[in-house]
């Protein structure tokens, strides 16, 4: 799928796909719904006057519920037998293929154990040294002497897709195409045909690469996946293709958004930015607070496999049960003053990476990438501050959230 439209901007396309501008601040509505009941009856998108396309899972049923409280969210996420992931098959599964997103145990457990072989501690250390640090610092090199930059467009948006391409051992020349394909895979609600075309093109591309790696393994993720083994079984080609299709948008999209949200939190709270600069032991706390305060993805969904009660609400078999990660991360019974960005708050686990059997398999990679980009900015951009003459900086979106711009001055 070659896109010959020279006006095509993957950044703007990704923004549109995620619904940027549709909702500026969903948290007051989240708080109202959570206060009324820990499990909301109805589609979350309807509470904002938005179409069904903003739902995580679209299935033909009028029975929709949303876990809004932290307790309700954990109950749903930890019980994969009662709350199935198969609903994704009819939405994002159309373009990803049969991926880990829509699997239940025991299939999910087998698949997860195989792909985790590509996310070992040794692999993380190798990628940090060989890929992530050089990529991040190479991007900073382009604007460090200018005294001003847009941290989103020039750093947080481009660096994760460079990392993913490097992990897969793909040529640098193919990067623009992969960025476009990742966008089209996400935007199936806006253009399903384009998404399906991107899906097939990616399969065709990866087929040759995978065959080569099976014959001649290299030090890249595709080689690890090609030779990963569990009880004498290996991943099939189609299982690997589905994971690679998922990795492109998931690995690039969520890290771009989480790192952008973190910088937005720090830049709008300059005292906390300077505290982290002065005391690097606060880096981990800052990353976790950014993820709690503004998770990049606000919701995921499940299908009830039986009649069940969640937080006192009766949910019938076959109903869609979404989990509002954003609302759960702002539950005041767990996080006092939840709307406040505070890197020194009492540390309690958040749900930005979900919970239970489907906890994000790439969360350690995401944390490492975010740490590296934050440390690079702290080390190389002194006196960092928002550009006072730039338009208002804010995070936007409902299903996916991030600032569209982060214009800064430094030096």
mmCIF file of C-alpha atoms in Angstrom:
data_model
loop_
_atom_site.group_PDB
_atom_site.id
_atom_site.type_symbol
_atom_site.label_atom_id
_atom_site.label_comp_id
_atom_site.label_asym_id
_atom_site.label_seq_id
_atom_site.Cartn_x
_atom_site.Cartn_y
_atom_site.Cartn_z
ATOM 1 C CA UNK A 1 0.000 0.000 0.000
ATOM 2 C CA UNK A 2 1.973 2.952 -1.214
ATOM 3 C CA UNK A 3 0.538 6.337 -0.275
ATOM 4 C CA UNK A 4 1.593 8.833 -2.905
ATOM 5 C CA UNK A 5 -0.244 11.799 -1.414
ATOM 6 C CA UNK A 6 2.597 14.149 -0.543
ATOM 7 C CA UNK A 7 0.284 16.154 1.731
ATOM 8 C CA UNK A 8 -0.318 13.093 3.915
ATOM 9 C CA UNK A 9 0.821 13.804 7.478
ATOM 10 C CA UNK A 10 0.960 10.725 9.735
ATOM 11 C CA UNK A 11 0.956 12.921 12.839
ATOM 12 C CA UNK A 12 -2.314 14.601 11.878
ATOM 13 C CA UNK A 13 -3.798 11.299 10.720
ATOM 14 C CA UNK A 14 -2.927 9.694 14.041
ATOM 15 C CA UNK A 15 -4.436 12.645 15.889
ATOM 16 C CA UNK A 16 -7.678 12.315 13.968
ATOM 17 C CA UNK A 17 -7.746 8.542 14.465
ATOM 18 C CA UNK A 18 -7.488 8.991 18.234
ATOM 19 C CA UNK A 19 -10.203 11.637 18.371
ATOM 20 C CA UNK A 20 -8.017 14.551 19.413
ATOM 21 C CA UNK A 21 -10.148 17.621 19.995
ATOM 22 C CA UNK A 22 -13.301 15.609 20.643
ATOM 23 C CA UNK A 23 -12.874 15.854 24.413
ATOM 24 C CA UNK A 24 -10.471 18.130 26.230
ATOM 25 C CA UNK A 25 -10.950 16.939 29.811
ATOM 26 C CA UNK A 26 -13.031 13.798 30.405
ATOM 27 C CA UNK A 27 -12.212 13.541 34.097
ATOM 28 C CA UNK A 28 -15.095 15.644 35.494
ATOM 29 C CA UNK A 29 -17.533 13.409 33.603
ATOM 30 C CA UNK A 30 -15.652 10.315 34.748
ATOM 31 C CA UNK A 31 -15.961 11.564 38.344
ATOM 32 C CA UNK A 32 -19.687 12.209 37.991
ATOM 33 C CA UNK A 33 -20.360 8.763 36.537
ATOM 34 C CA UNK A 34 -18.131 7.041 39.100
ATOM 35 C CA UNK A 35 -19.874 8.937 41.904
ATOM 36 C CA UNK A 36 -23.291 7.828 40.670
ATOM 37 C CA UNK A 37 -22.290 4.174 40.475
ATOM 38 C CA UNK A 38 -18.979 2.264 40.340
ATOM 39 C CA UNK A 39 -20.283 0.522 37.204
ATOM 40 C CA UNK A 40 -21.942 2.787 34.624
ATOM 41 C CA UNK A 41 -24.786 1.275 32.584
ATOM 42 C CA UNK A 42 -24.400 2.388 28.966
ATOM 43 C CA UNK A 43 -21.723 3.303 26.452
ATOM 44 C CA UNK A 44 -19.069 5.682 27.730
ATOM 45 C CA UNK A 45 -18.983 7.492 24.387
ATOM 46 C CA UNK A 46 -22.675 8.354 24.759
ATOM 47 C CA UNK A 47 -21.942 10.236 27.982
ATOM 48 C CA UNK A 48 -19.836 12.613 25.860
ATOM 49 C CA UNK A 49 -22.235 12.759 22.918
ATOM 50 C CA UNK A 50 -19.780 10.871 20.714
ATOM 51 C CA UNK A 51 -20.404 8.066 18.189
ATOM 52 C CA UNK A 52 -19.844 4.380 18.825
ATOM 53 C CA UNK A 53 -16.522 4.545 16.943
ATOM 54 C CA UNK A 54 -14.878 5.771 20.146
ATOM 55 C CA UNK A 55 -15.635 2.478 21.927
ATOM 56 C CA UNK A 56 -12.796 0.011 22.529
ATOM 57 C CA UNK A 57 -14.960 -2.901 21.344
ATOM 58 C CA UNK A 58 -17.938 -2.710 19.002
ATOM 59 C CA UNK A 59 -20.285 -5.697 19.193
ATOM 60 C CA UNK A 60 -23.981 -5.974 18.302
ATOM 61 C CA UNK A 61 -25.510 -5.652 21.760
ATOM 62 C CA UNK A 62 -27.321 -2.920 23.645
ATOM 63 C CA UNK A 63 -26.000 -4.225 26.937
ATOM 64 C CA UNK A 64 -22.989 -2.087 27.770
ATOM 65 C CA UNK A 65 -21.423 -1.441 31.156
ATOM 66 C CA UNK A 66 -18.318 0.494 32.200
ATOM 67 C CA UNK A 67 -16.264 -0.225 35.322
ATOM 68 C CA UNK A 68 -15.462 3.250 36.654
ATOM 69 C CA UNK A 69 -14.063 2.624 40.145
ATOM 70 C CA UNK A 70 -10.654 1.124 40.835
ATOM 71 C CA UNK A 71 -12.189 -1.820 42.679
ATOM 72 C CA UNK A 72 -14.598 -2.630 39.853
ATOM 73 C CA UNK A 73 -11.850 -2.285 37.241
ATOM 74 C CA UNK A 74 -9.576 -4.716 39.070
ATOM 75 C CA UNK A 75 -12.408 -7.239 39.463
ATOM 76 C CA UNK A 76 -12.977 -7.254 35.712
ATOM 77 C CA UNK A 77 -9.342 -7.254 34.623
ATOM 78 C CA UNK A 78 -8.144 -10.023 36.926
ATOM 79 C CA UNK A 79 -10.843 -12.534 35.896
ATOM 80 C CA UNK A 80 -10.170 -13.545 32.312
ATOM 81 C CA UNK A 81 -12.511 -16.526 32.551
ATOM 82 C CA UNK A 82 -15.563 -14.394 33.349
ATOM 83 C CA UNK A 83 -14.554 -11.380 31.264
ATOM 84 C CA UNK A 84 -13.368 -12.496 27.823
ATOM 85 C CA UNK A 85 -11.175 -10.527 25.402
ATOM 86 C CA UNK A 86 -12.758 -12.058 22.303
ATOM 87 C CA UNK A 87 -14.765 -8.912 21.537
ATOM 88 C CA UNK A 88 -11.734 -7.399 19.833
ATOM 89 C CA UNK A 89 -12.040 -9.945 17.009
ATOM 90 C CA UNK A 90 -14.780 -7.902 15.353
ATOM 91 C CA UNK A 91 -13.020 -4.551 15.613
ATOM 92 C CA UNK A 92 -9.247 -4.115 15.692
ATOM 93 C CA UNK A 93 -8.866 -7.852 15.085
ATOM 94 C CA UNK A 94 -10.089 -7.314 11.526
ATOM 95 C CA UNK A 95 -6.787 -5.639 10.680
ATOM 96 C CA UNK A 96 -4.398 -7.098 13.260
ATOM 97 C CA UNK A 97 -5.398 -10.712 12.742
ATOM 98 C CA UNK A 98 -5.808 -13.150 15.621
ATOM 99 C CA UNK A 99 -3.576 -11.364 18.134
ATOM 100 C CA UNK A 100 -2.978 -11.575 21.869
ATOM 101 C CA UNK A 101 -5.540 -8.780 22.362
ATOM 102 C CA UNK A 102 -8.453 -11.112 21.619
ATOM 103 C CA UNK A 103 -7.124 -14.346 23.141
ATOM 104 C CA UNK A 104 -8.356 -16.056 26.294
ATOM 105 C CA UNK A 105 -6.609 -18.770 28.280
ATOM 106 C CA UNK A 106 -5.258 -21.333 27.703
ATOM 107 C CA UNK A 107 -4.381 -19.995 24.221
ATOM 108 C CA UNK A 108 -3.472 -16.601 25.661
ATOM 109 C CA UNK A 109 -1.117 -18.059 28.296
ATOM 110 C CA UNK A 110 0.784 -20.121 25.705
ATOM 111 C CA UNK A 111 1.097 -17.229 23.261
ATOM 112 C CA UNK A 112 2.141 -14.781 25.969
ATOM 113 C CA UNK A 113 4.846 -17.088 27.296
ATOM 114 C CA UNK A 114 6.275 -17.428 23.804
ATOM 115 C CA UNK A 115 6.361 -13.723 22.953
ATOM 116 C CA UNK A 116 7.741 -12.815 26.388
ATOM 117 C CA UNK A 117 10.956 -14.450 25.224
ATOM 118 C CA UNK A 118 11.456 -11.311 23.133
ATOM 119 C CA UNK A 119 11.182 -9.028 26.201
ATOM 120 C CA UNK A 120 13.864 -10.399 28.522
ATOM 121 C CA UNK A 121 15.956 -8.199 30.811
ATOM 122 C CA UNK A 122 18.988 -8.903 28.644
ATOM 123 C CA UNK A 123 17.092 -7.767 25.551
ATOM 124 C CA UNK A 124 16.000 -4.565 27.310
ATOM 125 C CA UNK A 125 19.570 -3.733 28.270
ATOM 126 C CA UNK A 126 20.789 -4.397 24.728
ATOM 127 C CA UNK A 127 18.057 -2.306 23.119
ATOM 128 C CA UNK A 128 18.592 0.573 25.523
ATOM 129 C CA UNK A 129 22.293 0.779 24.682
ATOM 130 C CA UNK A 130 22.128 0.005 20.967
ATOM 131 C CA UNK A 131 18.817 1.543 19.958
ATOM 132 C CA UNK A 132 16.895 3.704 22.379
ATOM 133 C CA UNK A 133 19.654 6.001 23.637
ATOM 134 C CA UNK A 134 21.213 6.626 20.197
ATOM 135 C CA UNK A 135 17.788 7.275 18.644
ATOM 136 C CA UNK A 136 16.635 9.664 21.375
ATOM 137 C CA UNK A 137 19.896 11.603 21.473
ATOM 138 C CA UNK A 138 20.028 11.712 17.681
ATOM 139 C CA UNK A 139 16.633 13.422 17.631
ATOM 140 C CA UNK A 140 17.674 15.858 20.373
ATOM 141 C CA UNK A 141 20.805 16.669 18.349
ATOM 142 C CA UNK A 142 18.579 18.137 15.634
ATOM 143 C CA UNK A 143 17.188 20.914 17.839
ATOM 144 C CA UNK A 144 19.457 21.208 20.884
ATOM 145 C CA UNK A 145 21.292 24.257 19.514
ATOM 146 C CA UNK A 146 18.113 26.018 18.419
ATOM 147 C CA UNK A 147 16.883 26.988 21.880
ATOM 148 C CA UNK A 148 13.305 26.025 21.073
ATOM 149 C CA UNK A 149 11.419 22.953 19.906
ATOM 150 C CA UNK A 150 8.087 21.180 19.831
ATOM 151 C CA UNK A 151 8.802 18.193 22.061
ATOM 152 C CA UNK A 152 5.874 16.239 20.618
ATOM 153 C CA UNK A 153 6.547 16.625 16.919
ATOM 154 C CA UNK A 154 10.321 16.559 17.208
ATOM 155 C CA UNK A 155 10.871 13.978 19.941
ATOM 156 C CA UNK A 156 8.075 12.022 21.609
ATOM 157 C CA UNK A 157 6.126 11.304 18.417
ATOM 158 C CA UNK A 158 8.999 10.098 16.195
ATOM 159 C CA UNK A 159 11.249 8.247 18.628
ATOM 160 C CA UNK A 160 9.082 5.184 19.483
ATOM 161 C CA UNK A 161 8.515 4.159 15.858
ATOM 162 C CA UNK A 162 12.268 4.435 15.249
ATOM 163 C CA UNK A 163 12.812 2.118 18.217
ATOM 164 C CA UNK A 164 10.247 -0.436 17.032
ATOM 165 C CA UNK A 165 11.747 -0.482 13.537
ATOM 166 C CA UNK A 166 15.213 -0.960 15.017
ATOM 167 C CA UNK A 167 14.033 -3.792 17.257
ATOM 168 C CA UNK A 168 12.567 -5.542 14.231
ATOM 169 C CA UNK A 169 15.758 -5.045 12.233
ATOM 170 C CA UNK A 170 14.002 -3.058 9.521
ATOM 171 C CA UNK A 171 15.812 -0.689 7.152
ATOM 172 C CA UNK A 172 15.750 2.992 8.074
ATOM 173 C CA UNK A 173 14.523 3.767 4.562
ATOM 174 C CA UNK A 174 11.281 1.872 5.246
ATOM 175 C CA UNK A 175 10.450 3.876 8.376
ATOM 176 C CA UNK A 176 8.086 6.448 6.770
ATOM 177 C CA UNK A 177 6.001 3.661 5.258
ATOM 178 C CA UNK A 178 5.778 1.805 8.551
ATOM 179 C CA UNK A 179 4.685 4.936 10.360
ATOM 180 C CA UNK A 180 1.874 5.380 7.854
ATOM 181 C CA UNK A 181 0.787 1.763 8.062
ATOM 182 C CA UNK A 182 0.691 1.963 11.861
ATOM 183 C CA UNK A 183 -1.644 4.961 11.574
ATOM 184 C CA UNK A 184 -3.958 3.184 9.132
ATOM 185 C CA UNK A 185 -4.198 0.103 11.341
ATOM 186 C CA UNK A 186 -5.489 2.277 14.186
ATOM 187 C CA UNK A 187 -7.899 4.303 12.076
ATOM 188 C CA UNK A 188 -10.220 1.460 11.041
ATOM 189 C CA UNK A 189 -13.273 3.363 12.308
ATOM 190 C CA UNK A 190 -12.455 6.162 9.871
ATOM 191 C CA UNK A 191 -11.351 4.095 6.871
ATOM 192 C CA UNK A 192 -11.657 0.324 7.201
ATOM 193 C CA UNK A 193 -10.542 -0.331 3.610
ATOM 194 C CA UNK A 194 -7.319 1.569 4.124
ATOM 195 C CA UNK A 195 -6.756 -0.353 7.359
ATOM 196 C CA UNK A 196 -7.304 -3.701 5.652
ATOM 197 C CA UNK A 197 -4.952 -2.705 2.831
ATOM 198 C CA UNK A 198 -2.263 -1.738 5.340
ATOM 199 C CA UNK A 199 -2.765 -5.045 7.136
ATOM 200 C CA UNK A 200 -2.230 -7.072 3.964
ATOM 201 C CA UNK A 201 0.754 -4.985 2.905
ATOM 202 C CA UNK A 202 2.405 -5.513 6.281
ATOM 203 C CA UNK A 203 1.828 -9.251 6.051
ATOM 204 C CA UNK A 204 3.387 -9.369 2.596
ATOM 205 C CA UNK A 205 6.364 -7.333 3.785
ATOM 206 C CA UNK A 206 6.946 -9.362 6.941
ATOM 207 C CA UNK A 207 6.554 -12.697 5.123
ATOM 208 C CA UNK A 208 9.869 -12.231 3.366
ATOM 209 C CA UNK A 209 11.608 -10.922 6.470
ATOM 210 C CA UNK A 210 10.325 -13.787 8.636
ATOM 211 C CA UNK A 211 11.367 -16.427 6.124
ATOM 212 C CA UNK A 212 14.859 -14.928 6.027
ATOM 213 C CA UNK A 213 15.089 -14.853 9.846
ATOM 214 C CA UNK A 214 13.999 -18.481 10.130
ATOM 215 C CA UNK A 215 16.853 -19.410 7.798
ATOM 216 C CA UNK A 216 19.438 -17.001 9.178
ATOM 217 C CA UNK A 217 18.656 -15.553 12.644
ATOM 218 C CA UNK A 218 19.864 -12.044 13.478
ATOM 219 C CA UNK A 219 19.927 -10.065 16.737
ATOM 220 C CA UNK A 220 16.416 -8.690 16.333
ATOM 221 C CA UNK A 221 12.926 -9.369 17.653
ATOM 222 C CA UNK A 222 11.675 -11.146 14.540
ATOM 223 C CA UNK A 223 14.476 -13.695 14.908
ATOM 224 C CA UNK A 224 13.597 -14.245 18.569
ATOM 225 C CA UNK A 225 9.926 -14.753 17.714
ATOM 226 C CA UNK A 226 10.789 -17.062 14.825
ATOM 227 C CA UNK A 227 12.744 -19.382 17.116
ATOM 228 C CA UNK A 228 10.857 -18.990 20.427
ATOM 229 C CA UNK A 229 9.828 -22.411 21.706
ATOM 230 C CA UNK A 230 7.578 -23.754 24.472
ATOM 231 C CA UNK A 231 7.150 -27.490 25.058
ATOM 232 C CA UNK A 232 8.418 -28.170 21.567
ATOM 233 C CA UNK A 233 5.979 -25.743 19.932
ATOM 234 C CA UNK A 234 6.797 -22.557 18.064
ATOM 235 C CA UNK A 235 4.747 -19.591 16.949
ATOM 236 C CA UNK A 236 3.168 -19.979 13.530
ATOM 237 C CA UNK A 237 3.809 -17.427 10.808
ATOM 238 C CA UNK A 238 0.288 -16.007 11.188
ATOM 239 C CA UNK A 239 0.725 -15.651 14.964
ATOM 240 C CA UNK A 240 3.940 -13.724 14.395
ATOM 241 C CA UNK A 241 2.354 -11.525 11.716
ATOM 242 C CA UNK A 242 -0.496 -10.658 14.105
ATOM 243 C CA UNK A 243 1.943 -9.727 16.865
ATOM 244 C CA UNK A 244 4.024 -7.578 14.520
ATOM 245 C CA UNK A 245 0.912 -5.758 13.289
ATOM 246 C CA UNK A 246 -0.019 -5.105 16.914
ATOM 247 C CA UNK A 247 3.486 -3.991 17.870
ATOM 248 C CA UNK A 248 3.620 -1.204 15.299
ATOM 249 C CA UNK A 249 0.686 0.872 16.563
ATOM 250 C CA UNK A 250 0.742 -0.348 20.178
ATOM 251 C CA UNK A 251 4.469 0.030 20.726
ATOM 252 C CA UNK A 252 4.726 3.383 18.994
ATOM 253 C CA UNK A 253 1.362 4.931 19.835
ATOM 254 C CA UNK A 254 1.205 4.342 23.581
ATOM 255 C CA UNK A 255 4.817 5.306 24.307
ATOM 256 C CA UNK A 256 4.491 8.510 22.298
ATOM 257 C CA UNK A 257 1.387 9.444 24.261
ATOM 258 C CA UNK A 258 2.617 8.449 27.724
ATOM 259 C CA UNK A 259 5.917 10.305 27.322
ATOM 260 C CA UNK A 260 4.110 13.366 25.924
ATOM 261 C CA UNK A 261 1.677 13.345 28.846
ATOM 262 C CA UNK A 262 4.550 13.082 31.318
ATOM 263 C CA UNK A 263 6.318 16.082 29.801
ATOM 264 C CA UNK A 264 3.043 18.009 29.832
ATOM 265 C CA UNK A 265 2.645 17.268 33.535
ATOM 266 C CA UNK A 266 6.191 18.332 34.349
ATOM 267 C CA UNK A 267 6.167 21.445 32.163
ATOM 268 C CA UNK A 268 2.902 22.656 33.677
ATOM 269 C CA UNK A 269 4.340 21.997 37.148
ATOM 270 C CA UNK A 270 7.841 23.515 36.772
ATOM 271 C CA UNK A 271 8.678 23.029 40.450
ATOM 272 C CA UNK A 272 8.300 19.278 39.965
ATOM 273 C CA UNK A 273 10.324 19.378 36.743
ATOM 274 C CA UNK A 274 13.205 21.020 38.582
ATOM 275 C CA UNK A 275 12.859 18.576 41.476
ATOM 276 C CA UNK A 276 13.328 15.653 39.077
ATOM 277 C CA UNK A 277 16.244 17.406 37.385
ATOM 278 C CA UNK A 278 17.951 17.865 40.756
ATOM 279 C CA UNK A 279 17.123 14.428 42.162
ATOM 280 C CA UNK A 280 17.139 11.633 39.596
ATOM 281 C CA UNK A 281 15.776 9.169 42.149
ATOM 282 C CA UNK A 282 12.444 10.868 41.384
ATOM 283 C CA UNK A 283 12.491 9.772 37.721
ATOM 284 C CA UNK A 284 10.663 6.497 38.384
ATOM 285 C CA UNK A 285 8.082 8.257 40.552
ATOM 286 C CA UNK A 286 7.526 10.890 37.867
ATOM 287 C CA UNK A 287 6.991 8.253 35.187
ATOM 288 C CA UNK A 288 4.452 6.380 37.292
ATOM 289 C CA UNK A 289 2.606 9.536 38.274
ATOM 290 C CA UNK A 290 2.394 10.544 34.615
ATOM 291 C CA UNK A 291 0.916 7.153 33.763
ATOM 292 C CA UNK A 292 -1.609 7.370 36.592
ATOM 293 C CA UNK A 293 -2.521 11.015 35.985
ATOM 294 C CA UNK A 294 -2.953 10.716 32.204
ATOM 295 C CA UNK A 295 -2.819 7.136 30.890
ATOM 296 C CA UNK A 296 -2.379 7.119 27.098
ATOM 297 C CA UNK A 297 -5.273 4.710 26.635
ATOM 298 C CA UNK A 298 -8.341 5.388 28.765
ATOM 299 C CA UNK A 299 -10.331 2.227 28.173
ATOM 300 C CA UNK A 300 -10.282 -1.459 27.295
ATOM 301 C CA UNK A 301 -13.183 -3.879 26.994
ATOM 302 C CA UNK A 302 -14.300 -7.398 27.778
ATOM 303 C CA UNK A 303 -17.344 -9.617 27.137
ATOM 304 C CA UNK A 304 -19.106 -11.250 30.096
ATOM 305 C CA UNK A 305 -19.098 -15.043 29.669
ATOM 306 C CA UNK A 306 -21.738 -15.567 32.383
ATOM 307 C CA UNK A 307 -24.155 -13.623 34.525
ATOM 308 C CA UNK A 308 -22.020 -11.846 37.116
ATOM 309 C CA UNK A 309 -22.150 -9.105 39.732
ATOM 310 C CA UNK A 310 -19.560 -6.309 39.701
ATOM 311 C CA UNK A 311 -19.547 -3.795 42.552
ATOM 312 C CA UNK A 312 -23.184 -4.602 43.272
ATOM 313 C CA UNK A 313 -24.325 -4.266 39.649
ATOM 314 C CA UNK A 314 -25.842 -7.286 37.889
ATOM 315 C CA UNK A 315 -24.267 -7.856 34.468
ATOM 316 C CA UNK A 316 -25.833 -10.389 32.076
ATOM 317 C CA UNK A 317 -23.941 -12.932 30.019
ATOM 318 C CA UNK A 318 -22.892 -11.508 26.645
ATOM 319 C CA UNK A 319 -22.765 -7.886 27.796
ATOM 320 C CA UNK A 320 -19.838 -5.632 26.918
ATOM 321 C CA UNK A 321 -17.968 -4.621 30.062
ATOM 322 C CA UNK A 322 -15.515 -1.802 29.401
ATOM 323 C CA UNK A 323 -12.927 -0.756 31.946
ATOM 324 C CA UNK A 324 -12.287 2.985 32.139
ATOM 325 C CA UNK A 325 -8.614 3.033 33.085
ATOM 326 C CA UNK A 326 -8.686 6.814 33.315
ATOM 327 C CA UNK A 327 -11.553 6.814 35.819
ATOM 328 C CA UNK A 328 -10.011 3.988 37.860
ATOM 329 C CA UNK A 329 -6.682 5.837 37.997
ATOM 330 C CA UNK A 330 -8.540 8.881 39.366
ATOM 331 C CA UNK A 331 -10.592 7.066 41.991
ATOM 332 C CA UNK A 332 -10.296 9.290 45.102
ATOM 333 C CA UNK A 333 -10.773 6.322 47.429
ATOM 334 C CA UNK A 334 -7.390 5.073 46.218
ATOM 335 C CA UNK A 335 -5.594 8.248 45.104
ATOM 336 C CA UNK A 336 -6.287 11.380 47.215
ATOM 337 C CA UNK A 337 -6.667 14.549 45.104
ATOM 338 C CA UNK A 338 -6.522 12.374 41.973
ATOM 339 C CA UNK A 339 -6.746 15.226 39.450
ATOM 340 C CA UNK A 340 -3.496 16.691 40.793
ATOM 341 C CA UNK A 341 -0.184 15.779 39.150
ATOM 342 C CA UNK A 342 2.059 15.055 42.136
ATOM 343 C CA UNK A 343 5.248 13.036 41.781
ATOM 344 C CA UNK A 344 5.601 12.856 45.561
ATOM 345 C CA UNK A 345 2.203 11.308 46.263
ATOM 346 C CA UNK A 346 2.048 7.955 48.056
ATOM 347 C CA UNK A 347 2.979 5.369 45.464
ATOM 348 C CA UNK A 348 0.211 2.901 44.755
ATOM 349 C CA UNK A 349 0.017 0.694 41.648
ATOM 350 C CA UNK A 350 -1.998 2.176 38.778
ATOM 351 C CA UNK A 351 -3.840 0.550 35.896
ATOM 352 C CA UNK A 352 -2.227 2.301 32.920
ATOM 353 C CA UNK A 353 -0.751 -1.049 31.827
ATOM 354 C CA UNK A 354 -4.016 -2.848 32.736
ATOM 355 C CA UNK A 355 -3.994 -5.649 35.307
ATOM 356 C CA UNK A 356 -4.226 -9.408 35.556
ATOM 357 C CA UNK A 357 -3.554 -11.881 32.737
ATOM 358 C CA UNK A 358 -3.590 -9.184 30.037
ATOM 359 C CA UNK A 359 -1.162 -6.805 31.761
ATOM 360 C CA UNK A 360 0.793 -5.092 28.969
ATOM 361 C CA UNK A 361 3.561 -7.435 27.828
ATOM 362 C CA UNK A 362 5.651 -4.464 26.690
ATOM 363 C CA UNK A 363 5.399 -2.387 29.863
ATOM 364 C CA UNK A 364 9.068 -2.772 30.789
ATOM 365 C CA UNK A 365 10.069 -1.595 27.321
ATOM 366 C CA UNK A 366 7.704 1.374 27.623
ATOM 367 C CA UNK A 367 9.096 2.328 31.033
ATOM 368 C CA UNK A 368 12.655 2.075 29.764
ATOM 369 C CA UNK A 369 11.935 4.208 26.693
ATOM 370 C CA UNK A 370 10.209 6.861 28.798
ATOM 371 C CA UNK A 371 13.069 6.922 31.290
ATOM 372 C CA UNK A 372 15.636 7.355 28.519
ATOM 373 C CA UNK A 373 13.768 10.212 26.822
ATOM 374 C CA UNK A 374 13.164 11.977 30.155
ATOM 375 C CA UNK A 375 16.808 11.663 31.192
ATOM 376 C CA UNK A 376 17.954 12.964 27.803
ATOM 377 C CA UNK A 377 15.762 16.052 28.137
ATOM 378 C CA UNK A 378 16.885 16.675 31.719
ATOM 379 C CA UNK A 379 20.553 16.295 30.752
ATOM 380 C CA UNK A 380 20.559 18.298 27.540
ATOM 381 C CA UNK A 381 17.861 20.974 27.746
ATOM 382 C CA UNK A 382 18.676 23.311 30.663
ATOM 383 C CA UNK A 383 16.131 25.861 31.870
ATOM 384 C CA UNK A 384 13.382 23.974 30.036
ATOM 385 C CA UNK A 385 10.021 25.749 30.032
ATOM 386 C CA UNK A 386 6.868 26.129 27.994
ATOM 387 C CA UNK A 387 6.984 28.839 25.334
ATOM 388 C CA UNK A 388 4.853 31.622 26.884
ATOM 389 C CA UNK A 389 3.912 32.959 23.435
ATOM 390 C CA UNK A 390 2.629 29.617 22.156
ATOM 391 C CA UNK A 391 -1.047 28.604 22.201
ATOM 392 C CA UNK A 392 -2.510 26.927 25.258
ATOM 393 C CA UNK A 393 -0.943 23.531 25.977
ATOM 394 C CA UNK A 394 -3.323 20.792 27.055
ATOM 395 C CA UNK A 395 -3.983 17.074 26.737
ATOM 396 C CA UNK A 396 -6.919 16.083 24.544
ATOM 397 C CA UNK A 397 -8.880 13.023 23.455
ATOM 398 C CA UNK A 398 -11.218 10.418 24.889
ATOM 399 C CA UNK A 399 -10.054 6.920 23.949
ATOM 400 C CA UNK A 400 -6.435 8.007 23.415
ATOM 401 C CA UNK A 401 -5.014 11.091 25.094
ATOM 402 C CA UNK A 402 -1.984 13.296 24.515
ATOM 403 C CA UNK A 403 -1.078 16.948 23.936
ATOM 404 C CA UNK A 404 -1.016 17.882 20.271
ATOM 405 C CA UNK A 405 1.957 20.219 20.775
ATOM 406 C CA UNK A 406 4.544 20.956 23.470
ATOM 407 C CA UNK A 407 6.351 24.141 22.348
ATOM 408 C CA UNK A 408 9.293 24.754 24.666
ATOM 409 C CA UNK A 409 12.232 27.088 25.173
ATOM 410 C CA UNK A 410 15.515 26.092 26.796
ATOM 411 C CA UNK A 411 19.076 27.195 27.326
#
